[in-house]
PDB file of C-alpha atoms in Angstrom:
ATOM      1  CA  ALA X 268      16.953  -1.895   1.622  1.00  0.00           C
ATOM      2  CA  GLN X 269      14.095  -2.035   4.039  1.00  0.00           C
ATOM      3  CA  THR X 270      12.219  -5.307   4.431  1.00  0.00           C
ATOM      4  CA  VAL X 271       8.979  -6.195   6.182  1.00  0.00           C
ATOM      5  CA  THR X 272       8.211  -9.688   7.434  1.00  0.00           C
ATOM      6  CA  GLN X 273       4.863 -11.110   8.466  1.00  0.00           C
ATOM      7  CA  SER X 274       5.484 -14.573   9.847  1.00  0.00           C
ATOM      8  CA  GLN X 275       1.856 -15.698  10.091  1.00  0.00           C
ATOM      9  CA  PRO X 276       0.441 -16.535   6.636  1.00  0.00           C
ATOM     10  CA  GLU X 277      -2.978 -17.387   8.081  1.00  0.00           C
ATOM     11  CA  MET X 278      -4.858 -16.956  11.338  1.00  0.00           C
ATOM     12  CA  SER X 279      -8.344 -17.887  12.419  1.00  0.00           C
ATOM     13  CA  VAL X 280     -10.286 -16.893  15.558  1.00  0.00           C
ATOM     14  CA  GLN X 281     -13.843 -16.910  16.820  1.00  0.00           C
ATOM     15  CA  GLU X 282     -15.993 -13.819  16.733  1.00  0.00           C
ATOM     16  CA  ALA X 283     -15.519 -11.532  19.769  1.00  0.00           C
ATOM     17  CA  GLU X 284     -12.053 -12.935  20.522  1.00  0.00           C
ATOM     18  CA  THR X 285      -8.879 -10.879  20.518  1.00  0.00           C
ATOM     19  CA  VAL X 286      -6.232 -11.574  17.895  1.00  0.00           C
ATOM     20  CA  THR X 287      -2.693 -10.263  17.409  1.00  0.00           C
ATOM     21  CA  LEU X 288      -0.938 -10.123  14.053  1.00  0.00           C
ATOM     22  CA  SER X 289       2.853  -9.955  14.004  1.00  0.00           C
ATOM     23  CA  CYS X 290       5.158  -7.800  11.895  1.00  0.00           C
ATOM     24  CA  THR X 291       8.886  -7.204  11.998  1.00  0.00           C
ATOM     25  CA  TYR X 292      10.926  -4.904   9.813  1.00  0.00           C
ATOM     26  CA  ASP X 293      14.522  -4.164   9.051  1.00  0.00           C
ATOM     27  CA  THR X 294      15.886  -0.649   8.629  1.00  0.00           C
ATOM     28  CA  SER X 295      18.846   1.468   9.574  1.00  0.00           C
ATOM     29  CA  GLU X 296      16.776   4.645   9.488  1.00  0.00           C
ATOM     30  CA  ASN X 297      15.588   6.459  12.590  1.00  0.00           C
ATOM     31  CA  ASN X 298      12.645   8.388  11.174  1.00  0.00           C
ATOM     32  CA  TYR X 299      10.008   6.290   9.511  1.00  0.00           C
ATOM     33  CA  TYR X 300       6.337   5.370   9.532  1.00  0.00           C
ATOM     34  CA  LEU X 301       4.543   2.071   9.944  1.00  0.00           C
ATOM     35  CA  PHE X 302       1.089   1.152   8.735  1.00  0.00           C
ATOM     36  CA  TRP X 303      -1.407  -1.669   8.873  1.00  0.00           C
ATOM     37  CA  TYR X 304      -3.680  -1.994   5.862  1.00  0.00           C
ATOM     38  CA  LYS X 305      -6.662  -4.324   5.478  1.00  0.00           C
ATOM     39  CA  GLN X 306      -7.637  -5.839   2.129  1.00  0.00           C
ATOM     40  CA  PRO X 307     -11.032  -7.563   2.166  1.00  0.00           C
ATOM     41  CA  PRO X 308     -12.188  -9.785  -0.716  1.00  0.00           C
ATOM     42  CA  SER X 309     -13.416  -6.631  -2.455  1.00  0.00           C
ATOM     43  CA  ARG X 310      -9.660  -5.909  -3.009  1.00  0.00           C
ATOM     44  CA  GLN X 311      -9.731  -2.314  -1.777  1.00  0.00           C
ATOM     45  CA  MET X 312      -6.771  -1.634   0.489  1.00  0.00           C
ATOM     46  CA  ILE X 313      -8.040   0.187   3.580  1.00  0.00           C
ATOM     47  CA  LEU X 314      -5.874   1.929   6.162  1.00  0.00           C
ATOM     48  CA  VAL X 315      -6.334   0.454   9.633  1.00  0.00           C
ATOM     49  CA  ILE X 316      -3.760   2.322  11.686  1.00  0.00           C
ATOM     50  CA  ARG X 317      -0.590   4.416  11.373  1.00  0.00           C
ATOM     51  CA  GLN X 318       2.386   4.828  13.724  1.00  0.00           C
ATOM     52  CA  GLU X 319       5.146   7.424  13.598  1.00  0.00           C
ATOM     53  CA  ALA X 320       8.487   6.024  14.758  1.00  0.00           C
ATOM     54  CA  TYR X 321       9.320   9.148  16.754  1.00  0.00           C
ATOM     55  CA  LYS X 322       6.211   8.704  18.905  1.00  0.00           C
ATOM     56  CA  GLN X 323       6.596   6.578  22.017  1.00  0.00           C
ATOM     57  CA  GLN X 324       2.872   6.111  22.484  1.00  0.00           C
ATOM     58  CA  ASN X 325       1.264   3.211  20.668  1.00  0.00           C
ATOM     59  CA  ALA X 326      -1.434   4.186  18.168  1.00  0.00           C
ATOM     60  CA  THR X 327      -5.039   3.104  18.725  1.00  0.00           C
ATOM     61  CA  GLU X 328      -8.141   3.289  16.543  1.00  0.00           C
ATOM     62  CA  ASN X 329     -11.269   1.984  18.247  1.00  0.00           C
ATOM     63  CA  ARG X 330     -10.851  -1.830  18.435  1.00  0.00           C
ATOM     64  CA  PHE X 331      -7.447  -1.716  16.743  1.00  0.00           C
ATOM     65  CA  SER X 332      -4.210  -1.011  18.577  1.00  0.00           C
ATOM     66  CA  VAL X 333      -0.523  -1.591  17.950  1.00  0.00           C
ATOM     67  CA  ASN X 334       2.424  -2.674  20.040  1.00  0.00           C
ATOM     68  CA  PHE X 335       5.362  -0.745  18.595  1.00  0.00           C
ATOM     69  CA  GLN X 336       8.755  -1.903  19.866  1.00  0.00           C
ATOM     70  CA  LYS X 337      11.313   0.276  18.076  1.00  0.00           C
ATOM     71  CA  ALA X 338      14.425  -1.386  19.467  1.00  0.00           C
ATOM     72  CA  ALA X 339      13.126  -4.817  18.512  1.00  0.00           C
ATOM     73  CA  LYS X 340      11.814  -3.495  15.167  1.00  0.00           C
ATOM     74  CA  SER X 341       8.458  -5.051  15.879  1.00  0.00           C
ATOM     75  CA  PHE X 342       5.010  -3.678  15.043  1.00  0.00           C
ATOM     76  CA  SER X 343       2.115  -5.971  15.952  1.00  0.00           C
ATOM     77  CA  LEU X 344      -1.589  -5.280  15.458  1.00  0.00           C
ATOM     78  CA  LYS X 345      -4.155  -6.242  18.093  1.00  0.00           C
ATOM     79  CA  ILE X 346      -7.803  -6.532  17.148  1.00  0.00           C
ATOM     80  CA  SER X 347     -10.141  -6.622  20.124  1.00  0.00           C
ATOM     81  CA  ASP X 348     -13.719  -7.931  20.083  1.00  0.00           C
ATOM     82  CA  SER X 349     -13.209  -9.265  16.562  1.00  0.00           C
ATOM     83  CA  GLN X 350     -16.109  -9.054  14.124  1.00  0.00           C
ATOM     84  CA  LEU X 351     -17.020 -10.996  10.991  1.00  0.00           C
ATOM     85  CA  GLY X 352     -16.254  -7.899   8.942  1.00  0.00           C
ATOM     86  CA  ASP X 353     -12.638  -8.038  10.106  1.00  0.00           C
ATOM     87  CA  THR X 354     -12.110 -11.054   7.839  1.00  0.00           C
ATOM     88  CA  ALA X 355      -9.477  -9.908   5.317  1.00  0.00           C
ATOM     89  CA  MET X 356      -5.829  -9.933   4.333  1.00  0.00           C
ATOM     90  CA  TYR X 357      -3.806  -7.680   6.617  1.00  0.00           C
ATOM     91  CA  PHE X 358      -0.614  -6.060   5.379  1.00  0.00           C
ATOM     92  CA  CYS X 359       2.057  -4.389   7.444  1.00  0.00           C
ATOM     93  CA  ALA X 360       3.876  -1.597   5.596  1.00  0.00           C
ATOM     94  CA  PHE X 361       6.935   0.575   6.161  1.00  0.00           C
ATOM     95  CA  MET X 362       7.781   4.006   4.804  1.00  0.00           C
ATOM     96  CA  ASN X 363      10.916   6.088   5.098  1.00  0.00           C
ATOM     97  CA  PRO X 364      10.112   9.385   3.382  1.00  0.00           C
ATOM     98  CA  ILE X 365      13.058  10.720   1.424  1.00  0.00           C
ATOM     99  CA  GLN X 366      12.754  14.321   0.233  1.00  0.00           C
ATOM    100  CA  GLY X 367       9.003  13.987  -0.048  1.00  0.00           C
ATOM    101  CA  ALA X 368       8.933  10.690  -1.906  1.00  0.00           C
ATOM    102  CA  GLN X 369       6.669   8.146  -0.266  1.00  0.00           C
ATOM    103  CA  LYS X 370       7.356   4.519  -1.109  1.00  0.00           C
ATOM    104  CA  LEU X 371       5.491   1.908   0.908  1.00  0.00           C
ATOM    105  CA  VAL X 372       7.240  -1.424   1.485  1.00  0.00           C
ATOM    106  CA  PHE X 373       4.734  -4.158   2.260  1.00  0.00           C
ATOM    107  CA  GLY X 374       4.973  -7.492   3.987  1.00  0.00           C
ATOM    108  CA  GLN X 375       3.554 -10.682   2.480  1.00  0.00           C
ATOM    109  CA  GLY X 376       0.313 -10.386   4.418  1.00  0.00           C
ATOM    110  CA  THR X 377      -1.656 -12.411   6.966  1.00  0.00           C
ATOM    111  CA  ARG X 378      -4.988 -13.898   5.979  1.00  0.00           C
ATOM    112  CA  LEU X 379      -7.311 -13.439   8.972  1.00  0.00           C
ATOM    113  CA  THR X 380     -10.598 -15.312   9.217  1.00  0.00           C
ATOM    114  CA  ILE X 381     -13.170 -14.495  11.878  1.00  0.00           C
ATOM    115  CA  ASN X 382     -15.505 -17.437  12.461  1.00  0.00           C
ATOM    116  CA  PRO X 383     -19.075 -17.043  13.741  1.00  0.00           C
TER     117      PRO X 383
ATOM    118  CA  ASP M 229     -15.885  13.294  -1.056  1.00  0.00           C
ATOM    119  CA  ALA M 230     -14.816  10.961  -3.862  1.00  0.00           C
ATOM    120  CA  GLY M 231     -12.106   8.498  -3.025  1.00  0.00           C
ATOM    121  CA  VAL M 232      -9.474   7.118  -5.371  1.00  0.00           C
ATOM    122  CA  THR M 233     -10.967   5.714  -8.555  1.00  0.00           C
ATOM    123  CA  GLN M 234      -9.397   3.406 -11.120  1.00  0.00           C
ATOM    124  CA  SER M 235     -10.405   2.194 -14.554  1.00  0.00           C
ATOM    125  CA  PRO M 236     -10.974  -0.286 -15.956  1.00  0.00           C
ATOM    126  CA  THR M 237     -11.888  -2.816 -13.260  1.00  0.00           C
ATOM    127  CA  HIS M 238     -10.711  -5.798 -15.267  1.00  0.00           C
ATOM    128  CA  LEU M 239      -8.630  -6.147 -18.397  1.00  0.00           C
ATOM    129  CA  ILE M 240      -7.546  -9.104 -20.503  1.00  0.00           C
ATOM    130  CA  LYS M 241      -4.624  -8.752 -22.903  1.00  0.00           C
ATOM    131  CA  THR M 242      -2.336 -11.070 -24.836  1.00  0.00           C
ATOM    132  CA  ARG M 243       1.437 -11.262 -24.656  1.00  0.00           C
ATOM    133  CA  GLY M 244       3.219  -8.478 -26.498  1.00  0.00           C
ATOM    134  CA  GLN M 245       0.325  -6.046 -26.318  1.00  0.00           C
ATOM    135  CA  GLN M 246       0.330  -2.692 -24.576  1.00  0.00           C
ATOM    136  CA  VAL M 247      -2.037  -1.567 -21.820  1.00  0.00           C
ATOM    137  CA  THR M 248      -2.992   1.734 -20.161  1.00  0.00           C
ATOM    138  CA  LEU M 249      -4.503   1.917 -16.694  1.00  0.00           C
ATOM    139  CA  ARG M 250      -6.026   5.066 -15.258  1.00  0.00           C
ATOM    140  CA  CYS M 251      -6.308   6.570 -11.799  1.00  0.00           C
ATOM    141  CA  SER M 252      -8.039   9.618 -10.333  1.00  0.00           C
ATOM    142  CA  PRO M 253      -6.769  10.643  -6.905  1.00  0.00           C
ATOM    143  CA  LYS M 254      -8.819  11.447  -3.859  1.00  0.00           C
ATOM    144  CA  SER M 255     -10.074  15.019  -3.820  1.00  0.00           C
ATOM    145  CA  GLY M 256      -7.364  17.370  -2.539  1.00  0.00           C
ATOM    146  CA  HIS M 257      -4.480  14.975  -3.167  1.00  0.00           C
ATOM    147  CA  ASP M 258      -1.626  15.823  -5.519  1.00  0.00           C
ATOM    148  CA  THR M 259       0.557  12.698  -5.476  1.00  0.00           C
ATOM    149  CA  VAL M 260      -0.137   9.368  -7.142  1.00  0.00           C
ATOM    150  CA  SER M 261       1.691   6.092  -6.534  1.00  0.00           C
ATOM    151  CA  TRP M 262       1.310   2.816  -8.430  1.00  0.00           C
ATOM    152  CA  TYR M 263       1.761  -0.675  -7.017  1.00  0.00           C
ATOM    153  CA  GLN M 264       1.677  -4.159  -8.530  1.00  0.00           C
ATOM    154  CA  GLN M 265       0.168  -6.934  -6.436  1.00  0.00           C
ATOM    155  CA  ALA M 266       0.707 -10.478  -7.694  1.00  0.00           C
ATOM    156  CA  LEU M 267      -1.709 -13.129  -6.472  1.00  0.00           C
ATOM    157  CA  GLY M 268      -1.067 -14.007  -2.836  1.00  0.00           C
ATOM    158  CA  GLN M 269       1.648 -11.354  -2.440  1.00  0.00           C
ATOM    159  CA  GLY M 270       1.987  -7.938  -0.904  1.00  0.00           C
ATOM    160  CA  PRO M 271       1.961  -4.909  -3.225  1.00  0.00           C
ATOM    161  CA  GLN M 272       5.238  -3.877  -4.865  1.00  0.00           C
ATOM    162  CA  PHE M 273       5.978  -0.198  -5.516  1.00  0.00           C
ATOM    163  CA  ILE M 274       6.255   0.721  -9.192  1.00  0.00           C
ATOM    164  CA  PHE M 275       6.638   4.518  -9.160  1.00  0.00           C
ATOM    165  CA  GLN M 276       5.277   7.779  -7.802  1.00  0.00           C
ATOM    166  CA  TYR M 277       4.257  11.001  -9.536  1.00  0.00           C
ATOM    167  CA  TYR M 278       4.094  14.544  -8.230  1.00  0.00           C
ATOM    168  CA  GLU M 279       3.891  17.765 -10.234  1.00  0.00           C
ATOM    169  CA  GLU M 280       3.727  15.660 -13.399  1.00  0.00           C
ATOM    170  CA  GLU M 281       7.168  14.177 -12.749  1.00  0.00           C
ATOM    171  CA  GLU M 282       8.246  10.701 -11.702  1.00  0.00           C
ATOM    172  CA  ARG M 283       9.726  11.223  -8.232  1.00  0.00           C
ATOM    173  CA  GLN M 284      10.657   7.730  -7.186  1.00  0.00           C
ATOM    174  CA  ARG M 285      10.785   4.389  -8.948  1.00  0.00           C
ATOM    175  CA  GLY M 286      10.817   0.807  -7.761  1.00  0.00           C
ATOM    176  CA  ASN M 287      12.608  -2.142  -9.342  1.00  0.00           C
ATOM    177  CA  PHE M 288      10.530  -2.376 -12.504  1.00  0.00           C
ATOM    178  CA  PRO M 289      11.750  -2.415 -16.129  1.00  0.00           C
ATOM    179  CA  ASP M 290      11.342   0.472 -18.521  1.00  0.00           C
ATOM    180  CA  ARG M 291       8.350  -1.304 -20.064  1.00  0.00           C
ATOM    181  CA  PHE M 292       6.477   0.272 -17.169  1.00  0.00           C
ATOM    182  CA  SER M 293       5.942   3.985 -17.660  1.00  0.00           C
ATOM    183  CA  GLY M 294       3.564   6.556 -16.366  1.00  0.00           C
ATOM    184  CA  HIS M 295       2.200  10.009 -16.661  1.00  0.00           C
ATOM    185  CA  GLN M 296       0.517  12.531 -14.425  1.00  0.00           C
ATOM    186  CA  PHE M 297      -1.809  15.191 -15.783  1.00  0.00           C
ATOM    187  CA  PRO M 298      -2.334  18.770 -14.549  1.00  0.00           C
ATOM    188  CA  ASN M 299      -5.534  17.660 -12.753  1.00  0.00           C
ATOM    189  CA  TYR M 300      -3.355  15.141 -10.789  1.00  0.00           C
ATOM    190  CA  SER M 301      -4.857  12.070 -12.441  1.00  0.00           C
ATOM    191  CA  SER M 302      -2.401   9.480 -13.654  1.00  0.00           C
ATOM    192  CA  GLU M 303      -1.870   6.710 -16.164  1.00  0.00           C
ATOM    193  CA  LEU M 304       0.229   3.563 -15.955  1.00  0.00           C
ATOM    194  CA  ASN M 305       1.413   2.141 -19.266  1.00  0.00           C
ATOM    195  CA  VAL M 306       2.905  -1.290 -19.740  1.00  0.00           C
ATOM    196  CA  ASN M 307       4.456  -2.238 -23.086  1.00  0.00           C
ATOM    197  CA  ALA M 308       5.305  -5.665 -24.493  1.00  0.00           C
ATOM    198  CA  LEU M 309       3.181  -7.472 -21.932  1.00  0.00           C
ATOM    199  CA  LEU M 310       4.486 -10.678 -20.397  1.00  0.00           C
ATOM    200  CA  LEU M 311       2.554 -13.439 -18.660  1.00  0.00           C
ATOM    201  CA  GLY M 312       4.234 -12.342 -15.430  1.00  0.00           C
ATOM    202  CA  ASP M 313       2.608  -8.916 -15.679  1.00  0.00           C
ATOM    203  CA  SER M 314      -0.709 -10.497 -14.695  1.00  0.00           C
ATOM    204  CA  ALA M 315      -1.579  -8.880 -11.380  1.00  0.00           C
ATOM    205  CA  LEU M 316      -3.774  -6.435  -9.521  1.00  0.00           C
ATOM    206  CA  TYR M 317      -2.549  -2.891 -10.154  1.00  0.00           C
ATOM    207  CA  LEU M 318      -3.243  -0.512  -7.307  1.00  0.00           C
ATOM    208  CA  CYS M 319      -3.187   3.239  -7.400  1.00  0.00           C
ATOM    209  CA  ALA M 320      -2.763   5.260  -4.220  1.00  0.00           C
ATOM    210  CA  SER M 321      -3.021   8.992  -3.670  1.00  0.00           C
ATOM    211  CA  SER M 322      -1.659  11.298  -0.994  1.00  0.00           C
ATOM    212  CA  LEU M 323      -0.371  14.799  -0.364  1.00  0.00           C
ATOM    213  CA  TRP M 324       3.244  15.610  -1.114  1.00  0.00           C
ATOM    214  CA  ARG M 325       5.060  16.644   2.033  1.00  0.00           C
ATOM    215  CA  LEU M 326       7.864  19.144   1.761  1.00  0.00           C
ATOM    216  CA  ALA M 327       9.025  18.954   5.353  1.00  0.00           C
ATOM    217  CA  PRO M 328      11.928  16.540   5.848  1.00  0.00           C
ATOM    218  CA  HIS M 329      10.875  13.145   7.182  1.00  0.00           C
ATOM    219  CA  ASP M 330       7.195  14.075   7.024  1.00  0.00           C
ATOM    220  CA  THR M 331       4.731  11.956   5.101  1.00  0.00           C
ATOM    221  CA  ASP M 332       1.076  11.643   4.297  1.00  0.00           C
ATOM    222  CA  THR M 333      -1.036   8.500   4.450  1.00  0.00           C
ATOM    223  CA  GLN M 334      -1.700   6.847   1.109  1.00  0.00           C
ATOM    224  CA  TYR M 335      -5.279   5.998   0.199  1.00  0.00           C
ATOM    225  CA  PHE M 336      -5.834   3.214  -2.293  1.00  0.00           C
ATOM    226  CA  GLY M 337      -8.229   2.687  -5.139  1.00  0.00           C
ATOM    227  CA  PRO M 338     -10.036  -0.606  -5.823  1.00  0.00           C
ATOM    228  CA  GLY M 339      -7.422  -1.709  -8.344  1.00  0.00           C
ATOM    229  CA  THR M 340      -7.392  -2.980 -11.922  1.00  0.00           C
ATOM    230  CA  ARG M 341      -7.079  -6.721 -12.437  1.00  0.00           C
ATOM    231  CA  LEU M 342      -4.879  -7.336 -15.486  1.00  0.00           C
ATOM    232  CA  THR M 343      -4.759 -10.798 -17.014  1.00  0.00           C
ATOM    233  CA  VAL M 344      -2.183 -11.512 -19.706  1.00  0.00           C
ATOM    234  CA  LEU M 345      -2.834 -14.603 -21.848  1.00  0.00           C
TER     235      LEU M 345
END
């Protein structure tokens, strides 16, 4: 069974700083997808970024980028120029689609606080 | 473009009761997945529906059942509620992908907070 591990329960940085959240996963599959979701206090889970395992290039979305190391099974999220609105729980998630079925496996989450 | 909606927002039940949660997928989506998120934990996959059939199921007992309607909306039913069923229940919608190893991104609703007393 696939597992996802986020080793940092909490992190705190000052506004405008850069922060990196760690995620490792365990799988024997070769084709899979990785995601970072953000869950602010409003509870709504919001997609931050998505990475396909077959792509060598790391995904980027504005201030958010990932460092995908397939051999090491590592998928970290970098937030540049952090903003107060980035304060949230961040979840790393893994998916290995099997015949269309799409089950997300989540890590335990990292609580990120951006301080003014 | 309406996103994923869920009802009700909050619900309080007592042990042994039954509950039904509802979800309407994002416009254009045909697949609905349900997750349970206990306090301080990551979401756990319950099951997924496509074409009104349960396509995949997580490690949850049969007390958890679901349904998908022709308009793609879905219900999650939980029977014989236990204290441990208290959680945030998240619904996510996506498009079913027929191509091998292809997948669509799941978009989540705001969740239903269930409290079992």
